[in-house]
Coordinates of N, CA and C in Angstrom, one line a residue:
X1 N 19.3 -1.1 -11.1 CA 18.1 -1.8 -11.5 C 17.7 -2.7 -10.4
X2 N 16.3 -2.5 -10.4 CA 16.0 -4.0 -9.0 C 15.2 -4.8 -9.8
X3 N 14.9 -6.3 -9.2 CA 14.4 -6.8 -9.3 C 13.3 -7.1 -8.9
X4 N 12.1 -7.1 -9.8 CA 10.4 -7.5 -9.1 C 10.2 -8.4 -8.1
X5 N 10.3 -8.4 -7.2 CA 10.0 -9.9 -6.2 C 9.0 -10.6 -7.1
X6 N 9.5 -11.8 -6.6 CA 8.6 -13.0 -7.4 C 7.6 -13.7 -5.8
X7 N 7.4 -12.8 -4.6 CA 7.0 -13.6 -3.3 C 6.6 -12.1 -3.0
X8 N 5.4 -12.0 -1.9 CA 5.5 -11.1 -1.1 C 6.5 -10.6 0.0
X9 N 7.3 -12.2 0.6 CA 8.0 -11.7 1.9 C 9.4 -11.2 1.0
X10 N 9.7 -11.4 -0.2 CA 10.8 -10.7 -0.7 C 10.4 -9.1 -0.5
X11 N 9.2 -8.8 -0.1 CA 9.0 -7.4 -0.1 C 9.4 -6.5 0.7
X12 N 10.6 -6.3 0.7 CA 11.1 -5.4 2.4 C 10.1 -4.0 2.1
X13 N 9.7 -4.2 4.5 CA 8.8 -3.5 4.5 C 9.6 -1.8 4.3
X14 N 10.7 -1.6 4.0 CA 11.0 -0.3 3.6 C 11.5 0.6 2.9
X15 N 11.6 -0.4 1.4 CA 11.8 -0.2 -0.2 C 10.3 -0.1 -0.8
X16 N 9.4 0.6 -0.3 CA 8.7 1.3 -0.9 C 7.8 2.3 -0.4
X17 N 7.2 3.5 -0.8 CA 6.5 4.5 -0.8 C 5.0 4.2 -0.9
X18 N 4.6 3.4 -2.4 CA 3.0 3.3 -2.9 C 3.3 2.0 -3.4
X19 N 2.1 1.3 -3.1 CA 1.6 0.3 -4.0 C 0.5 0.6 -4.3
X20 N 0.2 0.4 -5.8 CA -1.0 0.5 -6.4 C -1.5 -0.4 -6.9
X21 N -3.1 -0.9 -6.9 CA -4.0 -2.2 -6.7 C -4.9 -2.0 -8.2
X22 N -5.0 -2.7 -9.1 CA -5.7 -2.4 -10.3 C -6.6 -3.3 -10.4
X23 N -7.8 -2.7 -11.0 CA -8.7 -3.6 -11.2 C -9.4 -3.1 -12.5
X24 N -9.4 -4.2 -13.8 CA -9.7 -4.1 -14.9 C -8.9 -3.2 -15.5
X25 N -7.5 -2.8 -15.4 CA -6.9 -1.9 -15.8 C -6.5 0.4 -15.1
X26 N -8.3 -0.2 -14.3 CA -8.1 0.9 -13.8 C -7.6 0.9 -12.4
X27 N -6.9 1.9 -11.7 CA -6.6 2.1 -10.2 C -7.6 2.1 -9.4
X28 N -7.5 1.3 -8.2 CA -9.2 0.9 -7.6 C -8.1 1.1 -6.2
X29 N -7.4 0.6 -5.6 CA -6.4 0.9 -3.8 C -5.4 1.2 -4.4
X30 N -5.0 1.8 -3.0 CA -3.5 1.7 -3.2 C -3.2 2.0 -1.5
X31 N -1.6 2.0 -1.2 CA -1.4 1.7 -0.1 C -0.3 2.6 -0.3
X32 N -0.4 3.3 0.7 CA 1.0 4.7 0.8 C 1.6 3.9 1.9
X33 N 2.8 4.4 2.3 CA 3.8 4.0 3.2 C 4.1 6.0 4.0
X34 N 3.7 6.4 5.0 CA 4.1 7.5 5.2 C 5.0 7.2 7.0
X35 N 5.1 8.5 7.4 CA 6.3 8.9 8.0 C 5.3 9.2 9.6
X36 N 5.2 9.3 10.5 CA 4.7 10.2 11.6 C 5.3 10.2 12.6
X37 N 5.5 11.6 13.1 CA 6.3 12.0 13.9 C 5.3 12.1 15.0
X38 N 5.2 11.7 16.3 CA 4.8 11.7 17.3 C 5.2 11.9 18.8
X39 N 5.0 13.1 19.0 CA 6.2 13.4 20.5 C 7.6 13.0 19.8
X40 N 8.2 13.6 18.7 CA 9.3 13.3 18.5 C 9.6 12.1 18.4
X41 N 8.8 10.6 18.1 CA 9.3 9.6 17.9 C 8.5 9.5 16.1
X42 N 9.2 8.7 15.3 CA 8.7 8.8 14.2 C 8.5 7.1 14.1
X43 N 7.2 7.4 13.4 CA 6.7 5.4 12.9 C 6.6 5.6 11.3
X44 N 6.3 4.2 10.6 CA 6.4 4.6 9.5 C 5.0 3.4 9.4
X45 N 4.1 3.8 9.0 CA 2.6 3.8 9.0 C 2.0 3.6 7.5
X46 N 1.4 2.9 7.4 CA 0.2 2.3 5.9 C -1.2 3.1 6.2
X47 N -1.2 3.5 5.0 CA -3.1 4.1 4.7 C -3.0 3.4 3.7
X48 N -3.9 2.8 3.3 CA -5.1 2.4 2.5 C -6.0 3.4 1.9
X49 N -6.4 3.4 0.8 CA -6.8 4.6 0.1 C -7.5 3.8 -1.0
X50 N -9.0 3.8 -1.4 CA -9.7 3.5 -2.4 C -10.2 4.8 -3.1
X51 N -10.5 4.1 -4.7 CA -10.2 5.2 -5.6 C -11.8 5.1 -6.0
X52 N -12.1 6.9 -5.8 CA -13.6 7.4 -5.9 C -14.0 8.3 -7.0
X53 N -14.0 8.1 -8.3 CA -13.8 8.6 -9.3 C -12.7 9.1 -9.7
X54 N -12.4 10.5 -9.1 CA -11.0 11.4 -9.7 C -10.2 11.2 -8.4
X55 N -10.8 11.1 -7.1 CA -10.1 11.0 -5.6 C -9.8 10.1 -4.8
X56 N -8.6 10.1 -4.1 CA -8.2 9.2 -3.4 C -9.0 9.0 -2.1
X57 N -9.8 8.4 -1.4 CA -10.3 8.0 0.0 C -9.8 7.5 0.9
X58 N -9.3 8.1 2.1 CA -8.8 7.0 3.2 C -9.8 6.0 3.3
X59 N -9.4 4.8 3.7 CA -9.6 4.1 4.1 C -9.5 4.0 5.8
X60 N -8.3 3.2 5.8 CA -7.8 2.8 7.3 C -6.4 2.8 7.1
X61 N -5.8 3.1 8.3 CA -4.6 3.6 8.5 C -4.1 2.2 9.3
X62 N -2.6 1.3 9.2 CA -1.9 0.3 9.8 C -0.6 0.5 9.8
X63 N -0.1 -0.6 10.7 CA 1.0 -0.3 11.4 C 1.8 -0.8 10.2
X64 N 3.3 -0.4 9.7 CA 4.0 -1.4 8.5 C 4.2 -2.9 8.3
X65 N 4.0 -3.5 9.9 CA 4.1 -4.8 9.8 C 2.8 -5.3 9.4
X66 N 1.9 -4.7 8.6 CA 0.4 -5.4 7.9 C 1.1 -5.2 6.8
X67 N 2.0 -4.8 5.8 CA 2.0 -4.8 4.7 C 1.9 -5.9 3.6
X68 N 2.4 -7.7 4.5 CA 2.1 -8.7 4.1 C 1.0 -9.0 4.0
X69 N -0.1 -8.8 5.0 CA -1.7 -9.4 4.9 C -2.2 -8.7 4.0
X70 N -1.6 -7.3 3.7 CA -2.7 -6.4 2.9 C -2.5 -6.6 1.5
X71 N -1.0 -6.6 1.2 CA -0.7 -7.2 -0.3 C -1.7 -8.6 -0.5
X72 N -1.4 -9.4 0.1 CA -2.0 -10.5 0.2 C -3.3 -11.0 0.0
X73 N -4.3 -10.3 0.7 CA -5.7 -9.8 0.7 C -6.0 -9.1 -0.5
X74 N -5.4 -7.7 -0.8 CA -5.9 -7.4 -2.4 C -5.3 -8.1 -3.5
X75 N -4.1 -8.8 -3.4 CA -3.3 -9.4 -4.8 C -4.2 -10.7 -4.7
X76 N -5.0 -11.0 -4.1 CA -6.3 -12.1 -4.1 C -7.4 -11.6 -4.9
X77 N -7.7 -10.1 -5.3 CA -8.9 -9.7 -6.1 C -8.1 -8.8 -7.2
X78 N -7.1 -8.2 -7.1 CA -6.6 -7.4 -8.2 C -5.2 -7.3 -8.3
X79 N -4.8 -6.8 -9.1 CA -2.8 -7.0 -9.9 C -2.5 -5.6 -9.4
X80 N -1.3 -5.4 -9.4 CA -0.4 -4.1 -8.5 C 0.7 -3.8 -9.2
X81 N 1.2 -3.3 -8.7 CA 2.2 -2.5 -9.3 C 3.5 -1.4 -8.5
X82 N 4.1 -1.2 -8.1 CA 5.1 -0.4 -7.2 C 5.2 0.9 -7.5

């Protein structure tokens, strides 16, 4: 069992996959955590994804070390979830 961080920087950038951003109950962002392999070197990279009825939309794609500004910036307009 883990425990919910009670801080963002308790958030190690590499215990998670998706955050998801709610607004009014419904899913409005979310932030994937993916993998890219590039000439054989692999990074581990943020998209941003806003929700367009039934579909996911990229957004903009960031490096993992944004994952504090971005929690930060949407946990300022809406509540999340892991």
């Amino acid at each position: 069992m883990y425990d919910f961080p009670d801080s963002i920087q308790q958030i190690n950038q590499t215990s998670f996959d998706m955050v998801t951003f709610y607004k009014e109950s419904i899913p409005y962002k979310k932030i994937e955590a993916i993998y890219l392999n590039e000439e054989n070197n692999y990074s581990k990279q943020l998209i941003v994804y806003r929700k367009e009825n039934e579909d996911w939309i990229e957004e903009k794609r960031y490096s993992i070390d944004a994952i504090y500004s971005l929690i930060e910036e949407f946990t300022a307009h809406y509540y999340f979830s892991f």
